[in-house]
mmCIF file of C-alpha atoms in Angstrom:
data_model
loop_
_atom_site.group_PDB
_atom_site.id
_atom_site.type_symbol
_atom_site.label_atom_id
_atom_site.label_comp_id
_atom_site.label_asym_id
_atom_site.label_seq_id
_atom_site.Cartn_x
_atom_site.Cartn_y
_atom_site.Cartn_z
ATOM 1 C CA MET A 988 19.262 169.274 -191.750
ATOM 2 C CA SER A 989 17.196 169.837 -194.846
ATOM 3 C CA ASN A 990 13.733 171.343 -194.818
ATOM 4 C CA GLU A 991 12.275 168.071 -196.058
ATOM 5 C CA MET A 992 13.751 166.133 -193.139
ATOM 6 C CA LEU A 993 12.589 168.806 -190.703
ATOM 7 C CA GLU A 994 9.072 168.660 -192.103
ATOM 8 C CA LYS A 995 9.095 164.865 -191.901
ATOM 9 C CA TRP A 996 10.320 165.023 -188.307
ATOM 10 C CA THR A 997 7.625 167.564 -187.380
ATOM 11 C CA GLU A 998 4.946 165.472 -189.069
ATOM 12 C CA MET A 999 6.143 162.342 -187.252
ATOM 13 C CA ASN A 1000 6.093 164.106 -183.872
ATOM 14 C CA GLN A 1001 2.618 165.531 -184.482
ATOM 15 C CA SER A 1002 1.359 162.104 -185.505
ATOM 16 C CA ALA A 1003 2.817 160.569 -182.332
ATOM 17 C CA MET A 1004 1.257 163.256 -180.136
ATOM 18 C CA ASP A 1005 -2.127 162.773 -181.816
ATOM 19 C CA ALA A 1006 -1.891 159.021 -181.261
ATOM 20 C CA VAL A 1007 -1.045 159.449 -177.570
ATOM 21 C CA LYS A 1008 -3.960 161.872 -177.120
ATOM 22 C CA GLU A 1009 -6.330 159.465 -178.863
ATOM 23 C CA LEU A 1010 -5.133 156.582 -176.674
ATOM 24 C CA GLY A 1011 -5.663 158.726 -173.585
ATOM 25 C CA ASP A 1012 -9.206 159.519 -174.722
ATOM 26 C CA ILE A 1013 -9.970 155.831 -175.274
ATOM 27 C CA ASN A 1014 -8.586 154.920 -171.832
ATOM 28 C CA THR A 1015 -10.458 157.742 -170.105
ATOM 29 C CA LYS A 1016 -13.744 156.722 -171.707
ATOM 30 C CA MET A 1017 -13.193 153.063 -170.827
ATOM 31 C CA MET A 1018 -12.240 153.799 -167.214
ATOM 32 C CA THR A 1019 -15.251 156.080 -166.776
ATOM 33 C CA ARG A 1020 -17.591 153.399 -168.046
ATOM 34 C CA LEU A 1021 -15.954 150.646 -165.960
ATOM 35 C CA THR A 1022 -16.097 152.836 -162.862
ATOM 36 C CA GLN A 1023 -19.820 153.323 -163.487
ATOM 37 C CA ARG A 1024 -20.262 149.563 -163.748
ATOM 38 C CA GLN A 1025 -18.470 149.128 -160.389
ATOM 39 C CA MET A 1026 -20.628 151.805 -158.784
ATOM 40 C CA ASP A 1027 -23.738 150.072 -160.106
ATOM 41 C CA MET A 1028 -22.462 146.788 -158.660
ATOM 42 C CA MET A 1029 -21.907 148.368 -155.244
ATOM 43 C CA ASN A 1030 -25.401 149.863 -155.382
ATOM 44 C CA LEU A 1031 -26.809 146.403 -156.113
ATOM 45 C CA TYR A 1032 -25.061 144.963 -153.065
ATOM 46 C CA MET A 1033 -26.206 147.833 -150.855
ATOM 47 C CA GLU A 1034 -29.775 147.488 -152.122
ATOM 48 C CA GLY A 1035 -29.672 143.719 -151.583
ATOM 49 C CA SER A 1036 -28.364 144.122 -148.039
ATOM 50 C CA ALA A 1037 -31.072 146.652 -147.213
ATOM 51 C CA LYS A 1038 -33.765 144.324 -148.562
ATOM 52 C CA GLN A 1039 -32.372 141.411 -146.543
ATOM 53 C CA MET A 1040 -32.408 143.479 -143.363
ATOM 54 C CA GLU A 1041 -35.969 144.505 -144.126
ATOM 55 C CA VAL A 1042 -37.007 140.877 -144.604
ATOM 56 C CA MET A 1043 -35.222 139.746 -141.439
ATOM 57 C CA SER A 1044 -36.775 142.461 -139.315
ATOM 58 C CA GLY A 1045 -40.269 141.996 -140.728
ATOM 59 C CA SER A 1046 -40.475 138.215 -140.677
ATOM 60 C CA LYS A 1047 -42.302 136.323 -137.969
ATOM 61 C CA ASN A 1048 -40.796 132.880 -138.564
ATOM 62 C CA PRO A 1049 -37.775 131.262 -140.284
ATOM 63 C CA GLN A 1050 -39.843 129.956 -143.214
ATOM 64 C CA ASP A 1051 -40.765 133.532 -144.167
ATOM 65 C CA VAL A 1052 -37.094 134.524 -144.102
ATOM 66 C CA VAL A 1053 -36.030 131.562 -146.262
ATOM 67 C CA GLY A 1054 -38.808 132.190 -148.791
ATOM 68 C CA ALA A 1055 -38.076 135.899 -149.039
ATOM 69 C CA GLN A 1056 -34.319 135.351 -149.309
ATOM 70 C CA SER A 1057 -34.815 132.918 -152.165
ATOM 71 C CA GLY A 1058 -36.631 135.605 -154.115
ATOM 72 C CA LEU A 1059 -34.012 138.208 -153.199
ATOM 73 C CA TYR A 1060 -31.179 135.952 -154.375
ATOM 74 C CA THR A 1061 -32.915 135.272 -157.675
ATOM 75 C CA ASP A 1062 -33.480 138.986 -158.261
ATOM 76 C CA MET A 1063 -29.919 139.834 -157.224
ATOM 77 C CA ASN A 1064 -28.479 137.155 -159.505
ATOM 78 C CA GLU A 1065 -30.376 138.541 -162.511
ATOM 79 C CA LYS A 1066 -29.146 142.058 -161.787
ATOM 80 C CA LEU A 1067 -25.561 140.874 -161.304
ATOM 81 C CA MET A 1068 -25.645 138.943 -164.569
ATOM 82 C CA ASP A 1069 -26.963 142.030 -166.366
ATOM 83 C CA ASN A 1070 -24.163 144.108 -164.861
ATOM 84 C CA ALA A 1071 -21.601 141.493 -165.932
ATOM 85 C CA ARG A 1072 -23.024 141.535 -169.474
ATOM 86 C CA GLN A 1073 -22.792 145.325 -169.602
ATOM 87 C CA THR A 1074 -19.219 145.202 -168.286
ATOM 88 C CA LEU A 1075 -18.298 142.702 -170.977
ATOM 89 C CA GLU A 1076 -19.805 145.012 -173.603
ATOM 90 C CA VAL A 1077 -17.635 147.873 -172.329
ATOM 91 C CA LEU A 1078 -14.540 145.682 -172.540
ATOM 92 C CA MET A 1079 -15.391 144.449 -176.034
ATOM 93 C CA GLU A 1080 -15.938 148.029 -177.233
ATOM 94 C CA ALA A 1081 -12.603 149.029 -175.694
ATOM 95 C CA LYS A 1082 -10.898 146.127 -177.443
ATOM 96 C CA ALA A 1083 -12.395 147.185 -180.770
ATOM 97 C CA GLU A 1084 -11.354 150.809 -180.253
ATOM 98 C CA LEU A 1085 -7.819 149.830 -179.240
ATOM 99 C CA THR A 1086 -7.504 147.502 -182.227
ATOM 100 C CA GLU A 1087 -8.674 150.277 -184.554
ATOM 101 C CA TRP A 1088 -6.242 152.696 -182.880
ATOM 102 C CA ALA A 1089 -3.319 150.283 -183.304
ATOM 103 C CA GLU A 1090 -4.170 149.564 -186.938
ATOM 104 C CA LYS A 1091 -4.443 153.281 -187.649
ATOM 105 C CA GLY A 1092 -1.053 153.833 -186.006
ATOM 106 C CA MET A 1093 0.562 151.080 -188.047
ATOM 107 C CA LYS A 1094 -0.852 152.547 -191.244
ATOM 108 C CA GLN A 1095 0.364 156.036 -190.333
ATOM 109 C CA ALA A 1096 3.802 154.700 -189.457
ATOM 110 C CA GLY A 1097 3.982 152.962 -192.824
ATOM 111 C CA ASP A 1098 2.869 156.119 -194.615
ATOM 112 C CA LEU A 1099 5.515 158.212 -192.847
ATOM 113 C CA ASN A 1100 8.294 155.866 -193.943
ATOM 114 C CA LYS A 1101 7.498 156.398 -197.604
#
């Protein structure tokens, strides 16, 4: 095997290892951010449940419960929609990063074949 082929092989392997590491970094970042979104969602549900229990225990009649729950549902819906928007942003950023990663890999593969 000639030195040129050995150098090409080494360069190709290093490029592949760098690409795998970069993909791992992208996935780790995305999973961390999505896990945070899920934790925020669970916190919203726990907070909403606690507020409902507070309303139920502090209300004197059913009309008070219905009125308070209406406000709680509106507030909860706004927070859930915000969380969904933030989750979508994470996914869109991940898509952009993965697209950039794939394009970079295709370019490097083309460069190595020259």
